[in-house]
Coordinates of C-alpha atoms in Angstrom, one line a residue:
X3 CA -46.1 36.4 21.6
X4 CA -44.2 38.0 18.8
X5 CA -42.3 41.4 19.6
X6 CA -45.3 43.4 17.2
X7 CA -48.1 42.1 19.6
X8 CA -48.1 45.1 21.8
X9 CA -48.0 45.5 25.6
X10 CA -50.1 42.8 27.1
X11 CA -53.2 44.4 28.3
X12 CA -52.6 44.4 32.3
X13 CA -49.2 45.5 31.6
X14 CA -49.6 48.8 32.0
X15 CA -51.9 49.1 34.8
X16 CA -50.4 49.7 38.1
X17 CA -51.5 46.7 40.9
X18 CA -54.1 45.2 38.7
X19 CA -52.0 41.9 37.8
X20 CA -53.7 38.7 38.0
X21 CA -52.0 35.7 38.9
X22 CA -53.4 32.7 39.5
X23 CA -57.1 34.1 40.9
X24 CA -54.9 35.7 43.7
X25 CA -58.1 37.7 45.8
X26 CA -55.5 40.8 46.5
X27 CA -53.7 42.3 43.9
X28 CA -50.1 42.7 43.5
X29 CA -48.4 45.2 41.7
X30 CA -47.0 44.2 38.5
X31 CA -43.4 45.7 39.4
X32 CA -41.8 45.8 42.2
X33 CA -40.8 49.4 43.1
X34 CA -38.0 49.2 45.1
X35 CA -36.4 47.1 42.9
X36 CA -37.1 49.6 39.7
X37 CA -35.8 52.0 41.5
X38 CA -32.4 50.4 42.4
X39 CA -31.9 49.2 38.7
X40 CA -33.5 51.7 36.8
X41 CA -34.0 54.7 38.7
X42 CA -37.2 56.5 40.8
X43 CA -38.0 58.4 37.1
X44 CA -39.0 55.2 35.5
X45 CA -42.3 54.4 34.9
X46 CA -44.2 50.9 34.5
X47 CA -44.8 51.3 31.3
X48 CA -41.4 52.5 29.9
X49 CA -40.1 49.5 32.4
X50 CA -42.3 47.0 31.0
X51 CA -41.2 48.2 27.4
X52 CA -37.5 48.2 28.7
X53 CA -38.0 44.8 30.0
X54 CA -39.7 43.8 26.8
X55 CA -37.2 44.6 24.7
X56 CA -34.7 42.7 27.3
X57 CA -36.9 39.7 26.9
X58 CA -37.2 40.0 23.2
X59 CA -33.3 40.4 22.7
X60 CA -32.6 37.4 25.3
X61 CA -34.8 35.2 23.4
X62 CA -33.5 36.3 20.0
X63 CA -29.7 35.7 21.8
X64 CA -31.4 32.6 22.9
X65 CA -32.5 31.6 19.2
X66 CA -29.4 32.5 17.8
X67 CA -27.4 30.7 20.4
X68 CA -30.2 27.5 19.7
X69 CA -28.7 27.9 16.2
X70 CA -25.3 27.7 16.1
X71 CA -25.5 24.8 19.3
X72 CA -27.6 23.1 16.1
X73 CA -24.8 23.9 13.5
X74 CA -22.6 22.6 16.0
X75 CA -24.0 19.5 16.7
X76 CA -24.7 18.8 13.1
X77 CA -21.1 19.6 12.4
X78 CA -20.1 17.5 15.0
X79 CA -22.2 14.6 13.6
X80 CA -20.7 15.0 10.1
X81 CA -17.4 15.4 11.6
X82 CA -18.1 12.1 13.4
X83 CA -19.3 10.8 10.1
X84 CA -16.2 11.5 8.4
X85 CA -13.9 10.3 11.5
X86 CA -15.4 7.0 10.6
X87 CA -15.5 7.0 7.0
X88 CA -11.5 7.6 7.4
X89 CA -10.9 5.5 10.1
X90 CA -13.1 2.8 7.5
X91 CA -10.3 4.1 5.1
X92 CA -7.4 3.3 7.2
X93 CA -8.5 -0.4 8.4
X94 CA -8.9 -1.1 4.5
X95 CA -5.1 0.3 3.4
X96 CA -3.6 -1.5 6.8
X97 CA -5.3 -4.4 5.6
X98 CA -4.1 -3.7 1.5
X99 CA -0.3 -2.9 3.2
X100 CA -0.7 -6.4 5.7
X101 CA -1.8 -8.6 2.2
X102 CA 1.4 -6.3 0.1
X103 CA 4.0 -7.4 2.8
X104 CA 2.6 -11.1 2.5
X105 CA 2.6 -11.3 -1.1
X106 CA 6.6 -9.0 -0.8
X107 CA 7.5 -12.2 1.6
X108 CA 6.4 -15.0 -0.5
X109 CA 7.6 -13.5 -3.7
X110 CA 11.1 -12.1 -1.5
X111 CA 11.0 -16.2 -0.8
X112 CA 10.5 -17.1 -4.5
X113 CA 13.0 -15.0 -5.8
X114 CA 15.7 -16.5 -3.4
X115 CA 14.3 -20.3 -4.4
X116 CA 15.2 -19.1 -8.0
X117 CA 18.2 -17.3 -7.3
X118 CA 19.7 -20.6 -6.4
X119 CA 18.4 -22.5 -9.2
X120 CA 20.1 -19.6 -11.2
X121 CA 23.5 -20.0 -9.4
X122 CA 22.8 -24.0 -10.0
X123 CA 22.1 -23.3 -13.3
X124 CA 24.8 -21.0 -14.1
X125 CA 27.5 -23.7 -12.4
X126 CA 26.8 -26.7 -14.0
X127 CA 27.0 -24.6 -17.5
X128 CA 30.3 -23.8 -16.5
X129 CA 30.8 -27.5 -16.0
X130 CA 29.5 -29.0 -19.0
X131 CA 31.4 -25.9 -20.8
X132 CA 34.5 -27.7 -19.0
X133 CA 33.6 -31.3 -20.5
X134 CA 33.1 -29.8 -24.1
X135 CA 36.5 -28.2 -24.0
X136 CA 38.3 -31.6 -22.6
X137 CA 36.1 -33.6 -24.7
X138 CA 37.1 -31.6 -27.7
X139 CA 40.8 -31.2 -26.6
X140 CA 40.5 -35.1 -26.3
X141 CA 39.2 -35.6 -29.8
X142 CA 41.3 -33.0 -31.4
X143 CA 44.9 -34.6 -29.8
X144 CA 43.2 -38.2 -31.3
X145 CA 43.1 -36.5 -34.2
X146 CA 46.8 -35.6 -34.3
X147 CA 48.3 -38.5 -33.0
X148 CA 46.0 -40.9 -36.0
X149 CA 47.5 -37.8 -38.7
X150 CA 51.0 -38.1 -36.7
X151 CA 50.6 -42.3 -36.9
X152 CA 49.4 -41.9 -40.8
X153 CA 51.6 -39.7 -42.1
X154 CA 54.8 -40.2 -40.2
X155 CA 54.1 -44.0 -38.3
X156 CA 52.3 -46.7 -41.2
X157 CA 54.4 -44.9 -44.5
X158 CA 58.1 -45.6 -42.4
X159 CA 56.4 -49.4 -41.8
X160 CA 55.3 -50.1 -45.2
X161 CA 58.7 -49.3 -46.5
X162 CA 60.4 -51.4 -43.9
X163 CA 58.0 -53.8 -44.7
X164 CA 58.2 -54.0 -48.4
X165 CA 61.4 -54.6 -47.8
X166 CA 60.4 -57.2 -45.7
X167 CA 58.2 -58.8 -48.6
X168 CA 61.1 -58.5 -51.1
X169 CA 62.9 -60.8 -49.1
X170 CA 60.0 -62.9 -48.2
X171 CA 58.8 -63.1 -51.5
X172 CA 55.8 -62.9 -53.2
X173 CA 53.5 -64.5 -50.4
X174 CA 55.2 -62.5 -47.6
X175 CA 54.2 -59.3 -49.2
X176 CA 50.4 -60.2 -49.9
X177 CA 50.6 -61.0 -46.2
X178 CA 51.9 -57.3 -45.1
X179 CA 49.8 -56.2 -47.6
X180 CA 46.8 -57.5 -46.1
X181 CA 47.4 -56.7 -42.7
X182 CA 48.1 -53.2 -43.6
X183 CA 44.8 -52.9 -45.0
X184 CA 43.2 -54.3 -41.8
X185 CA 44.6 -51.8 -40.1

């Protein structure tokens, strides 16, 4: 019954309750006990009112309570919701982290493959800058010492040996004279 439906109709009417096709009435109160809780003043009627108003309070209390225990539970259900959606979240970036330190290991592994290449690299340039510069201080003292022997060496021996062929005569010098152009 809602809270405007009035006093129930054997309410108010001292020993005519009926419950459950009892033969004998019973009184709707109980006076002794109305009189340790509310007092010997107090009527049935302002006690059933009283206890009315106590039962229409309790079940609003009741409701109320019935509603947060639902806003509760639904918050506890979305709270559960987003537990998972973040612990979803998590497994994913452990898993993104577990395939980043794999990929950092191989290409860590890569990187110290070509590093040595590199080094490698770097000494046999140095080497083969090493030949160059023999080879070219090879060429380059061949080079003096064929100036030295054509400047300094053959002119000293073709005087010595036209003096030679002035001695020898005219065949001794076209025979210098060829073998100096042999040479």
């Amino acid at each position: 019954r809602g809270a405007d439906a009035g006093p129930h109709p054997d309410m108010g009417k001292k020993g005519k309750g009926n419950r459950g096709g009892d033969a004998e009435s019973k009184p709707l109160l109980d006076e002794s006990a109305l009189d340790a809780k509310y007092g010997s003043r107090v009527s049935d009627e302002s006690v059933s009112k009283s206890q009315r108003r106590d039962l229409i309070q309790g079940v609003k209390r009741g409701d109320d309570a019935s509603e947060r225990l639902d806003a509760a539970v639904s918050m506890a259900s979305r709270t559960d919701e987003v537990g998972d959606a973040i612990l979803q979240n998590l497994q994913e970036q452990r898993e993104k982290i577990l395939s980043a330190r794999v990929s950092a290991e191989t290409m860590e592994e890569d990187m110290n493959i070509s590093e040595r290449r590199m080094t490698r690299m770097a000494c046999e340039k140095c080497i083969q800058k090493w030949v160059l510069w023999v080879i070219f201080a090879a060429v380059l003292a061949g080079l003096v010492i064929f100036a030295y022997y054509k400047l300094e060496i053959e002119p000293s021996r073709s005087r010595s040996g036209a003096a030679a062929a002035a001695a020898l005569g005219k065949r001794g010098a076209r025979r210098l004279l060829m073998m100096a152009r042999r040479t």
